[in-house]
Amino acid sequence: MIEPFFLVAALLLIFMVCGIIRIVFGPTIPDRVVGLDTINTLVVAAMIILGAAYNEVIYIDVAIVYALLSFIGTLYIAKYLEGGM
Amino acid sequence: MIGNLPYAACAALIILGIYALMFKRNLIKIVIGLNLIECGVNLFLITLGYKSGSVAPIYTMAEKKEMVLPTPQALTLTSIVIGLATTALILSFAVLIYKHYNTVDASKVRRLRG
């Protein structure tokens, strides 16, 4: 009997592989940035799901910090692509 | 077999990093290769402390199970900070080289050129 949380995590992994395909084959740079942002959001969701699967409260804090940092990273790349730096 | 997968990932990261260090000319790509090696080493340290079926070594509401080894995690924390400082220093050197030579090609930076 497989746990439902692990099933959801596996599904998120499949979505992440789709995002990686977009990053590898993306024709333009903004395509790749959008793929990276999608993967970041999926990673946050997967961290929360795995925290529920392993019965650990502390993993939720890691997910919150990762959400903030991924937003800042995407913002940096967008600012650079816009030519503001 | 599947238990050795993290070690294979470490080896792949380190080999990729050494390849980038040896055969890439762009200074930024060389820094990226150095970071890849550092990531491989960190992953190797973390993998050394793993025990199957154990929980994170935090005692707050921990289950009555075995915990993974905390010493490699402390080593990895130190290693991450050292790697961050090294990367910052090398990147500032790269910026200085670009300002001085107007190129980031490592093969064109020749101070004693004829």
mmCIF file of C-alpha atoms in Angstrom:
data_model
loop_
_atom_site.group_PDB
_atom_site.id
_atom_site.type_symbol
_atom_site.label_atom_id
_atom_site.label_comp_id
_atom_site.label_asym_id
_atom_site.label_seq_id
_atom_site.Cartn_x
_atom_site.Cartn_y
_atom_site.Cartn_z
ATOM 1 C CA MET A 1 0.000 0.000 0.000
ATOM 2 C CA ILE A 2 1.639 3.204 -1.167
ATOM 3 C CA GLU A 3 1.051 6.355 0.829
ATOM 4 C CA PRO A 4 -1.067 9.019 -0.901
ATOM 5 C CA PHE A 5 1.427 11.752 0.026
ATOM 6 C CA PHE A 6 4.239 9.948 -1.748
ATOM 7 C CA LEU A 7 1.955 9.470 -4.749
ATOM 8 C CA VAL A 8 1.380 13.239 -4.914
ATOM 9 C CA ALA A 9 5.124 13.818 -4.554
ATOM 10 C CA ALA A 10 5.799 11.482 -7.491
ATOM 11 C CA LEU A 11 3.237 13.385 -9.555
ATOM 12 C CA LEU A 12 4.982 16.665 -8.679
ATOM 13 C CA LEU A 13 8.258 15.056 -9.756
ATOM 14 C CA ILE A 14 6.746 14.297 -13.165
ATOM 15 C CA PHE A 15 5.672 17.945 -13.465
ATOM 16 C CA MET A 16 9.192 19.035 -12.521
ATOM 17 C CA VAL A 17 10.628 16.858 -15.286
ATOM 18 C CA CYS A 18 8.286 18.684 -17.700
ATOM 19 C CA GLY A 19 9.720 21.982 -16.452
ATOM 20 C CA ILE A 20 13.274 20.694 -16.901
ATOM 21 C CA ILE A 21 12.420 19.768 -20.499
ATOM 22 C CA ARG A 22 11.262 23.360 -21.019
ATOM 23 C CA ILE A 23 14.527 24.647 -19.503
ATOM 24 C CA VAL A 24 16.680 22.416 -21.698
ATOM 25 C CA PHE A 25 14.830 22.945 -24.990
ATOM 26 C CA GLY A 26 13.399 26.432 -24.404
ATOM 27 C CA PRO A 27 14.065 28.503 -27.515
ATOM 28 C CA THR A 28 14.405 31.846 -25.705
ATOM 29 C CA ILE A 29 15.776 32.858 -22.320
ATOM 30 C CA PRO A 30 12.414 34.025 -20.844
ATOM 31 C CA ASP A 31 11.016 30.542 -21.587
ATOM 32 C CA ARG A 32 13.771 29.075 -19.439
ATOM 33 C CA VAL A 33 13.123 31.584 -16.649
ATOM 34 C CA VAL A 34 9.428 30.700 -16.595
ATOM 35 C CA GLY A 35 10.343 26.998 -16.487
ATOM 36 C CA LEU A 36 12.671 27.636 -13.547
ATOM 37 C CA ASP A 37 9.979 29.600 -11.700
ATOM 38 C CA THR A 38 7.482 26.789 -12.241
ATOM 39 C CA ILE A 39 9.967 24.258 -10.876
ATOM 40 C CA ASN A 40 10.592 26.458 -7.835
ATOM 41 C CA THR A 41 6.890 26.595 -7.019
ATOM 42 C CA LEU A 42 6.587 22.826 -7.508
ATOM 43 C CA VAL A 43 9.560 22.280 -5.190
ATOM 44 C CA VAL A 44 7.839 24.336 -2.478
ATOM 45 C CA ALA A 45 4.705 22.217 -2.868
ATOM 46 C CA ALA A 46 6.757 19.010 -2.814
ATOM 47 C CA MET A 47 8.558 20.086 0.376
ATOM 48 C CA ILE A 48 5.236 20.636 2.151
ATOM 49 C CA ILE A 49 3.863 17.328 0.858
ATOM 50 C CA LEU A 50 6.995 15.471 1.997
ATOM 51 C CA GLY A 51 6.821 17.209 5.375
ATOM 52 C CA ALA A 52 3.331 15.767 5.744
ATOM 53 C CA ALA A 53 4.516 12.366 4.513
ATOM 54 C CA TYR A 54 7.410 12.120 6.980
ATOM 55 C CA ASN A 55 5.492 13.692 9.921
ATOM 56 C CA GLU A 56 8.039 16.503 10.294
ATOM 57 C CA VAL A 57 6.946 20.070 11.095
ATOM 58 C CA ILE A 58 10.388 21.532 10.461
ATOM 59 C CA TYR A 59 10.327 20.868 6.721
ATOM 60 C CA ILE A 60 7.527 23.448 6.356
ATOM 61 C CA ASP A 61 9.933 26.187 7.518
ATOM 62 C CA VAL A 62 12.399 25.117 4.836
ATOM 63 C CA ALA A 63 9.608 25.416 2.258
ATOM 64 C CA ILE A 64 8.761 28.955 3.399
ATOM 65 C CA VAL A 65 12.382 30.083 3.185
ATOM 66 C CA TYR A 66 12.779 28.429 -0.214
ATOM 67 C CA ALA A 67 9.671 30.194 -1.529
ATOM 68 C CA LEU A 68 11.123 33.584 -0.542
ATOM 69 C CA LEU A 69 14.557 32.854 -2.013
ATOM 70 C CA SER A 70 13.209 31.462 -5.277
ATOM 71 C CA PHE A 71 11.082 34.599 -5.714
ATOM 72 C CA ILE A 72 14.155 36.777 -5.179
ATOM 73 C CA GLY A 73 16.170 34.694 -7.646
ATOM 74 C CA THR A 74 13.530 34.971 -10.347
ATOM 75 C CA LEU A 75 13.308 38.710 -9.693
ATOM 76 C CA TYR A 76 17.078 39.055 -10.175
ATOM 77 C CA ILE A 77 17.022 37.218 -13.496
ATOM 78 C CA ALA A 78 14.046 39.259 -14.716
ATOM 79 C CA LYS A 79 15.780 42.499 -13.739
ATOM 80 C CA TYR A 80 18.923 41.400 -15.577
ATOM 81 C CA LEU A 81 16.998 40.412 -18.706
ATOM 82 C CA GLU A 82 15.248 43.753 -18.720
ATOM 83 C CA GLY A 83 18.625 45.450 -18.919
ATOM 84 C CA GLY A 84 18.368 47.290 -15.621
ATOM 85 C CA MET A 85 21.724 46.117 -14.257
ATOM 86 C CA MET B 1 22.074 -0.688 -6.562
ATOM 87 C CA ILE B 2 19.695 2.188 -5.911
ATOM 88 C CA GLY B 3 21.523 2.870 -2.657
ATOM 89 C CA ASN B 4 24.629 3.821 -4.623
ATOM 90 C CA LEU B 5 22.757 6.381 -6.731
ATOM 91 C CA PRO B 6 23.803 9.423 -4.597
ATOM 92 C CA TYR B 7 27.456 8.418 -4.942
ATOM 93 C CA ALA B 8 27.046 8.215 -8.723
ATOM 94 C CA ALA B 9 25.474 11.696 -8.676
ATOM 95 C CA CYS B 10 28.450 13.015 -6.648
ATOM 96 C CA ALA B 11 30.900 11.486 -9.121
ATOM 97 C CA ALA B 12 28.972 12.939 -12.081
ATOM 98 C CA LEU B 13 28.932 16.431 -10.519
ATOM 99 C CA ILE B 14 32.642 16.377 -9.691
ATOM 100 C CA ILE B 15 33.631 15.023 -13.123
ATOM 101 C CA LEU B 16 31.485 17.677 -14.844
ATOM 102 C CA GLY B 17 33.095 20.378 -12.719
ATOM 103 C CA ILE B 18 36.626 19.171 -13.495
ATOM 104 C CA TYR B 19 35.715 19.053 -17.193
ATOM 105 C CA ALA B 20 34.492 22.668 -17.044
ATOM 106 C CA LEU B 21 37.661 23.722 -15.194
ATOM 107 C CA MET B 22 39.943 22.093 -17.757
ATOM 108 C CA PHE B 23 38.298 22.799 -21.095
ATOM 109 C CA LYS B 24 36.256 25.991 -20.723
ATOM 110 C CA ARG B 25 37.789 29.369 -21.520
ATOM 111 C CA ASN B 26 35.142 31.695 -20.076
ATOM 112 C CA LEU B 27 35.998 32.728 -16.524
ATOM 113 C CA ILE B 28 32.357 32.653 -15.417
ATOM 114 C CA LYS B 29 32.029 29.083 -16.689
ATOM 115 C CA ILE B 30 35.172 28.139 -14.771
ATOM 116 C CA VAL B 31 33.575 29.535 -11.604
ATOM 117 C CA ILE B 32 30.441 27.505 -12.367
ATOM 118 C CA GLY B 33 32.625 24.385 -12.693
ATOM 119 C CA LEU B 34 34.214 25.099 -9.325
ATOM 120 C CA ASN B 35 30.733 25.430 -7.818
ATOM 121 C CA LEU B 36 29.744 22.092 -9.347
ATOM 122 C CA ILE B 37 32.723 20.402 -7.659
ATOM 123 C CA GLU B 38 31.750 22.015 -4.372
ATOM 124 C CA CYS B 39 28.150 20.793 -4.746
ATOM 125 C CA GLY B 40 29.400 17.258 -5.445
ATOM 126 C CA VAL B 41 31.577 17.285 -2.343
ATOM 127 C CA ASN B 42 28.707 18.588 -0.194
ATOM 128 C CA LEU B 43 26.377 15.906 -1.532
ATOM 129 C CA PHE B 44 29.029 13.271 -0.828
ATOM 130 C CA LEU B 45 29.394 14.434 2.791
ATOM 131 C CA ILE B 46 25.628 14.405 3.350
ATOM 132 C CA THR B 47 25.315 10.970 1.759
ATOM 133 C CA LEU B 48 27.983 9.557 4.093
ATOM 134 C CA GLY B 49 25.792 10.304 7.107
ATOM 135 C CA TYR B 50 22.637 8.667 5.790
ATOM 136 C CA LYS B 51 21.159 5.662 7.535
ATOM 137 C CA SER B 52 18.161 3.952 5.984
ATOM 138 C CA GLY B 53 14.860 4.544 7.766
ATOM 139 C CA SER B 54 16.140 7.242 10.108
ATOM 140 C CA VAL B 55 14.825 10.710 10.919
ATOM 141 C CA ALA B 56 16.369 14.177 10.943
ATOM 142 C CA PRO B 57 18.638 14.749 13.980
ATOM 143 C CA ILE B 58 16.361 17.305 15.658
ATOM 144 C CA TYR B 59 14.958 16.336 19.039
ATOM 145 C CA THR B 60 11.837 18.526 18.875
ATOM 146 C CA MET B 61 8.929 16.081 18.570
ATOM 147 C CA ALA B 62 11.208 13.430 17.082
ATOM 148 C CA GLU B 63 9.947 9.888 16.684
ATOM 149 C CA LYS B 64 11.573 6.999 18.528
ATOM 150 C CA LYS B 65 13.735 6.015 15.601
ATOM 151 C CA GLU B 66 17.349 6.165 14.586
ATOM 152 C CA MET B 67 18.698 9.532 13.475
ATOM 153 C CA VAL B 68 21.059 10.310 10.616
ATOM 154 C CA LEU B 69 24.607 11.279 11.579
ATOM 155 C CA PRO B 70 24.772 14.983 12.515
ATOM 156 C CA THR B 71 28.564 15.362 12.150
ATOM 157 C CA PRO B 72 28.658 15.287 8.315
ATOM 158 C CA GLN B 73 25.858 17.838 8.318
ATOM 159 C CA ALA B 74 27.930 20.210 10.456
ATOM 160 C CA LEU B 75 30.899 19.628 8.144
ATOM 161 C CA THR B 76 28.706 20.397 5.149
ATOM 162 C CA LEU B 77 27.437 23.609 6.728
ATOM 163 C CA THR B 78 31.042 24.759 7.189
ATOM 164 C CA SER B 79 31.905 23.665 3.668
ATOM 165 C CA ILE B 80 28.969 25.597 2.183
ATOM 166 C CA VAL B 81 30.060 28.817 3.906
ATOM 167 C CA ILE B 82 33.667 28.365 2.802
ATOM 168 C CA GLY B 83 32.525 27.685 -0.755
ATOM 169 C CA LEU B 84 30.330 30.780 -0.745
ATOM 170 C CA ALA B 85 33.223 32.995 0.392
ATOM 171 C CA THR B 86 35.551 31.448 -2.211
ATOM 172 C CA THR B 87 32.996 31.976 -4.975
ATOM 173 C CA ALA B 88 32.450 35.602 -3.997
ATOM 174 C CA LEU B 89 36.213 36.236 -4.021
ATOM 175 C CA ILE B 90 36.723 34.544 -7.400
ATOM 176 C CA LEU B 91 33.772 36.408 -8.945
ATOM 177 C CA SER B 92 35.156 39.741 -7.737
ATOM 178 C CA PHE B 93 38.492 38.766 -9.302
ATOM 179 C CA ALA B 94 36.649 37.977 -12.537
ATOM 180 C CA VAL B 95 35.052 41.433 -12.518
ATOM 181 C CA LEU B 96 38.468 43.027 -11.933
ATOM 182 C CA ILE B 97 40.010 41.001 -14.771
ATOM 183 C CA TYR B 98 37.195 42.072 -17.069
ATOM 184 C CA LYS B 99 37.755 45.727 -16.182
ATOM 185 C CA HIS B 100 41.511 45.430 -16.687
ATOM 186 C CA TYR B 101 41.688 43.310 -19.846
ATOM 187 C CA ASN B 102 38.207 43.920 -21.348
ATOM 188 C CA THR B 103 37.729 40.172 -21.800
ATOM 189 C CA VAL B 104 36.648 37.168 -19.730
ATOM 190 C CA ASP B 105 38.516 34.696 -21.952
ATOM 191 C CA ALA B 106 41.092 32.978 -19.772
ATOM 192 C CA SER B 107 43.388 32.264 -22.721
ATOM 193 C CA LYS B 108 43.590 35.964 -23.634
ATOM 194 C CA VAL B 109 44.708 37.112 -20.186
ATOM 195 C CA ARG B 110 48.458 37.186 -20.713
ATOM 196 C CA ARG B 111 50.277 39.728 -18.628
ATOM 197 C CA LEU B 112 53.717 38.892 -19.962
ATOM 198 C CA ARG B 113 52.665 38.755 -23.593
ATOM 199 C CA GLY B 114 55.475 39.921 -25.939
#
